[in-house]
């Protein structure tokens, strides 16, 4: 019984993380660290413990303390002007982005900030975009203090260089308003049209003109306002000498409206206002569904979203926070631990241990000595360092990656949907039918010519194609989004369907950086020795050390470590159980000068005698092996890595000999490789995870950013896929391919309607009644077909 | 006949009222954040309010 009590893991009351012991306690609640305890104390004092009732353990771990003067730059008035959006004597308004926001407790706490700090007048959370808008009184609390207040309760505002450029894209509401107006007008016109279709008694003929004129009035806002997107898009296409699907649709809308106005004013008929408004309404619904974007995701991030907004410049022994664009060559920067290096520079002080995974994909930090050049984009993992700037931020190696041509590629050069090409043929055929019919009738009964031409144009506009396309796309996007595969827009579905070459990044994409595989080779170790090694490894924060300590993880207490010495970038040693144990690089342990080391190894020595080594490699994601096999049967695959060739044999085993494997690839080389493939006619999909893949992601036809958690930052890409869904990738691919077939099927159905409609129209027999019924019926049946078949495909695939 | 016309205008103006309400709600940003309002309305602000009283 007692043994179960011992093994029961204690979790922090605040953040739910494992607690090493129960030493940190308050009011019978255990905390993992003092930071968490302090947050609880603060909330408890201010009566905000409802925070813990709404969700279990909702807090954000406070284990990593935030540097004290991190937000010192917020005291700079120039910086404040850029960030604050309203300010007068009593009120200041600011919006912070808080990536930590995740549950209703967060919302509760952030909107009750005024109970903790009276200087805050009000706070409002936008949950979807993870932003909080604060209104506060600057006489009572400064901007810096508000940022620090948020940080102190676990919500550290994320302020990046990108915030300086500002001008956030505003949410487009015009389409929704146009849709609302069209819906209102359409439903009322329908109501007004029915009496006439059903036949009015002679006595009620007076009503007829009222109904007609009212319909006319209601059609005006639809024609002049709701249909604007179709006119502008069609006109834009024509200006670029490209006949897109919106041009014939705009033409049909105008012709229908013109003919209806003529009929009503001349008293010859009731017009087709109901059909016109109906079709505009349905097409707008389709557009809105298709263009539904994921507000919480960004597909446009460049390096500025990753860079801090300010760094500390050391001048005359004083530390001055400086905005990034103001950094000049020759400045000395103080880089704190875990801070990103924003400009290329020479190390002038301290030992640097730079994690370049961000830029190169190389997962193991590199150590740099004084006088060596450090490139922007690396993250300092050791203690504080100082460096002398040799290139300004805008000219550094990393930012120059974004200056390449592929980042200036406009959206117009992107692929064109087959829908537009199809609608072109459609329009051509349509015009020839209209012309032939017109010539025929001009010989037989010239009064009917205009009637016939307009009837053909009205009935046969490619709105059915547009409808089937937008509704299918919208529904497929929704299904993919449900499976945590988020696409930038609907065109990406079609692009994915055409891919024939898949390029994977290695580190972080097919391997996970979260877990590592450790294999020990050498003299057999006793249990006591293993415990001693675990104890030593637990002392260091180096990622390899951490990997070894978790390799020997066990619930028992670790033995005591004395006279611990860490040589940064080389290794560690200490006395455990009276034995001197050392862990470190091969040269540190054995003294050999061998430079080339294909596998990441940590050597072990006991009493200065080398006994063996640990080889540490990245852990392959479980889903990867079956996925690569399935893809390899049908398509070409390449794996491209910034890492060394240590994994070559494992990858060959996974991929077979046909796949291309490239190692030690710089970001620019990755991009060039994609370009090469494209020049060879391949349609390339790049799947990557980091900033080092950004160029390749952008260059490829479809760039997919893989992420552990969609709340994380991803580089600019066409789609974002959560790593846990990688096993479903083949199914998602299949669904994207099914998309086109569904659109085509719905389109064929609509052509059948059109043939029926046109055959009546060319004979001059199409009564407004038939046209009025045919149009909504064909639209609705197309909606049913597209929705039904895309949902059915998803269900077949178990998505 | 006139009764029908009166009813017609009545029904259209009621519908127009709802259209107006819809447009207002879109413009005032009620569709910008669809997630927080349903959470916010469930909050029991009691603990916070009692705290305020003791402050005074």
GROMACS .gro file of C-alpha atoms in nm, chain A residues 164-320:
model
  157
  164UNK     CA    1   0.724   4.795  -3.510
  165UNK     CA    2   0.610   4.773  -3.869
  166UNK     CA    3   0.259   4.760  -3.740
  167UNK     CA    4  -0.059   4.819  -3.937
  168UNK     CA    5  -0.222   4.487  -3.869
  169UNK     CA    6  -0.447   4.364  -4.146
  170UNK     CA    7  -0.800   4.453  -4.050
  171UNK     CA    8  -1.060   4.184  -4.045
  172UNK     CA    9  -1.260   4.199  -4.366
  173UNK     CA   10  -1.622   4.244  -4.278
  174UNK     CA   11  -1.750   4.377  -4.609
  175UNK     CA   12  -1.819   4.029  -4.752
  176UNK     CA   13  -2.038   3.938  -4.451
  177UNK     CA   14  -2.232   4.261  -4.486
  178UNK     CA   15  -2.278   4.204  -4.859
  179UNK     CA   16  -2.402   3.856  -4.780
  180UNK     CA   17  -2.650   3.988  -4.523
  181UNK     CA   18  -2.790   4.245  -4.764
  182UNK     CA   19  -2.818   3.989  -5.044
  183UNK     CA   20  -2.996   3.742  -4.815
  184UNK     CA   21  -3.247   4.002  -4.703
  185UNK     CA   22  -3.325   4.120  -5.056
  186UNK     CA   23  -3.337   3.768  -5.203
  187UNK     CA   24  -3.583   3.631  -4.950
  188UNK     CA   25  -3.817   3.929  -4.986
  189UNK     CA   26  -3.806   3.923  -5.366
  190UNK     CA   27  -3.887   3.549  -5.359
  191UNK     CA   28  -4.192   3.629  -5.150
  192UNK     CA   29  -4.303   3.899  -5.391
  193UNK     CA   30  -4.250   3.687  -5.704
  194UNK     CA   31  -4.460   3.390  -5.604
  195UNK     CA   32  -4.807   3.542  -5.644
  196UNK     CA   33  -4.737   3.615  -6.009
  197UNK     CA   34  -4.598   3.269  -6.083
  198UNK     CA   35  -4.904   3.115  -5.927
  199UNK     CA   36  -5.131   3.346  -6.123
  200UNK     CA   37  -5.308   3.656  -6.001
  201UNK     CA   38  -5.681   3.703  -6.033
  202UNK     CA   39  -5.787   3.981  -6.268
  203UNK     CA   40  -5.918   4.182  -5.977
  204UNK     CA   41  -5.572   4.184  -5.818
  205UNK     CA   42  -5.387   4.308  -6.123
  206UNK     CA   43  -5.325   4.636  -5.939
  207UNK     CA   44  -5.103   4.445  -5.698
  208UNK     CA   45  -4.885   4.323  -5.983
  209UNK     CA   46  -4.717   4.655  -6.048
  210UNK     CA   47  -4.662   4.707  -5.674
  211UNK     CA   48  -4.491   4.368  -5.647
  212UNK     CA   49  -4.281   4.429  -5.954
  213UNK     CA   50  -4.164   4.774  -5.852
  214UNK     CA   51  -4.090   4.658  -5.500
  215UNK     CA   52  -3.879   4.371  -5.636
  216UNK     CA   53  -3.698   4.620  -5.857
  217UNK     CA   54  -3.624   4.841  -5.556
  218UNK     CA   55  -3.500   4.544  -5.350
  219UNK     CA   56  -3.277   4.424  -5.634
  220UNK     CA   57  -3.091   4.755  -5.646
  221UNK     CA   58  -2.875   4.704  -5.333
  222UNK     CA   59  -2.786   4.353  -5.452
  223UNK     CA   60  -2.688   4.473  -5.797
  224UNK     CA   61  -2.498   4.780  -5.685
  225UNK     CA   62  -2.351   4.658  -5.357
  226UNK     CA   63  -2.358   4.283  -5.289
  227UNK     CA   64  -2.235   4.183  -5.633
  228UNK     CA   65  -1.931   4.415  -5.622
  229UNK     CA   66  -1.679   4.132  -5.553
  230UNK     CA   67  -1.770   3.969  -5.884
  231UNK     CA   68  -1.735   4.290  -6.085
  232UNK     CA   69  -1.400   4.382  -5.935
  233UNK     CA   70  -1.257   4.032  -5.967
  234UNK     CA   71  -1.380   3.995  -6.325
  235UNK     CA   72  -1.248   4.338  -6.420
  236UNK     CA   73  -0.910   4.269  -6.259
  237UNK     CA   74  -0.883   3.949  -6.461
  238UNK     CA   75  -0.968   4.128  -6.786
  239UNK     CA   76  -0.712   4.400  -6.714
  240UNK     CA   77  -0.447   4.130  -6.687
  241UNK     CA   78  -0.579   3.975  -7.007
  242UNK     CA   79  -0.703   3.674  -6.819
  243UNK     CA   80  -1.062   3.560  -6.848
  244UNK     CA   81  -1.145   3.424  -6.504
  245UNK     CA   82  -1.470   3.274  -6.389
  246UNK     CA   83  -1.599   3.599  -6.243
  247UNK     CA   84  -1.610   3.781  -6.577
  248UNK     CA   85  -1.891   3.572  -6.733
  249UNK     CA   86  -2.070   3.573  -6.398
  250UNK     CA   87  -2.057   3.952  -6.378
  251UNK     CA   88  -2.179   3.965  -6.738
  252UNK     CA   89  -2.471   3.736  -6.654
  253UNK     CA   90  -2.563   3.947  -6.352
  254UNK     CA   91  -2.559   4.265  -6.559
  255UNK     CA   92  -2.759   4.111  -6.847
  256UNK     CA   93  -3.018   3.965  -6.609
  257UNK     CA   94  -3.056   4.293  -6.429
  258UNK     CA   95  -3.078   4.491  -6.755
  259UNK     CA   96  -3.340   4.267  -6.905
  260UNK     CA   97  -3.544   4.260  -6.583
  261UNK     CA   98  -3.540   4.639  -6.557
  262UNK     CA   99  -3.654   4.663  -6.918
  263UNK     CA  100  -3.939   4.417  -6.860
  264UNK     CA  101  -4.062   4.589  -6.546
  265UNK     CA  102  -4.043   4.941  -6.688
  266UNK     CA  103  -4.207   4.843  -7.015
  267UNK     CA  104  -4.464   4.633  -6.835
  268UNK     CA  105  -4.388   4.326  -7.048
  269UNK     CA  106  -4.293   4.091  -6.763
  270UNK     CA  107  -4.180   4.062  -6.405
  271UNK     CA  108  -3.811   4.008  -6.479
  272UNK     CA  109  -3.567   3.772  -6.313
  273UNK     CA  110  -3.485   3.967  -6.000
  274UNK     CA  111  -3.543   3.662  -5.781
  275UNK     CA  112  -3.297   3.450  -5.979
  276UNK     CA  113  -3.037   3.722  -5.989
  277UNK     CA  114  -3.043   3.800  -5.619
  278UNK     CA  115  -3.065   3.430  -5.537
  279UNK     CA  116  -2.756   3.340  -5.733
  280UNK     CA  117  -2.559   3.633  -5.589
  281UNK     CA  118  -2.661   3.523  -5.241
  282UNK     CA  119  -2.559   3.160  -5.292
  283UNK     CA  120  -2.231   3.254  -5.454
  284UNK     CA  121  -2.149   3.488  -5.167
  285UNK     CA  122  -2.226   3.212  -4.917
  286UNK     CA  123  -1.980   2.991  -5.103
  287UNK     CA  124  -1.715   3.260  -5.106
  288UNK     CA  125  -1.753   3.331  -4.735
  289UNK     CA  126  -1.727   2.959  -4.652
  290UNK     CA  127  -1.423   2.920  -4.872
  291UNK     CA  128  -1.244   3.228  -4.745
  292UNK     CA  129  -1.294   3.151  -4.380
  293UNK     CA  130  -0.949   3.200  -4.241
  294UNK     CA  131  -0.782   3.074  -3.931
  295UNK     CA  132  -0.740   3.387  -3.727
  296UNK     CA  133  -0.511   3.232  -3.472
  297UNK     CA  134  -0.265   3.120  -3.737
  298UNK     CA  135  -0.036   3.326  -3.948
  299UNK     CA  136   0.095   3.207  -4.282
  300UNK     CA  137   0.301   3.516  -4.347
  301UNK     CA  138   0.563   3.519  -4.073
  302UNK     CA  139   0.910   3.632  -4.166
  303UNK     CA  140   1.214   3.680  -3.947
  304UNK     CA  141   1.072   3.996  -3.791
  305UNK     CA  142   0.817   3.792  -3.595
  306UNK     CA  143   1.100   3.593  -3.442
  307UNK     CA  144   1.335   3.876  -3.359
  308UNK     CA  145   1.304   4.065  -3.033
  309UNK     CA  146   1.197   4.425  -3.059
  310UNK     CA  147   1.492   4.555  -2.859
  311UNK     CA  148   1.828   4.440  -2.728
  312UNK     CA  149   2.064   4.571  -2.464
  313UNK     CA  150   2.349   4.784  -2.596
  314UNK     CA  151   2.647   4.839  -2.368
  315UNK     CA  152   2.784   5.191  -2.391
  316UNK     CA  153   3.028   5.343  -2.142
  317UNK     CA  154   2.956   5.062  -1.898
  318UNK     CA  155   2.586   5.140  -1.907
  319UNK     CA  156   2.318   4.906  -2.037
  320UNK     CA  157   2.080   5.082  -2.270
   0.00000   0.00000   0.00000
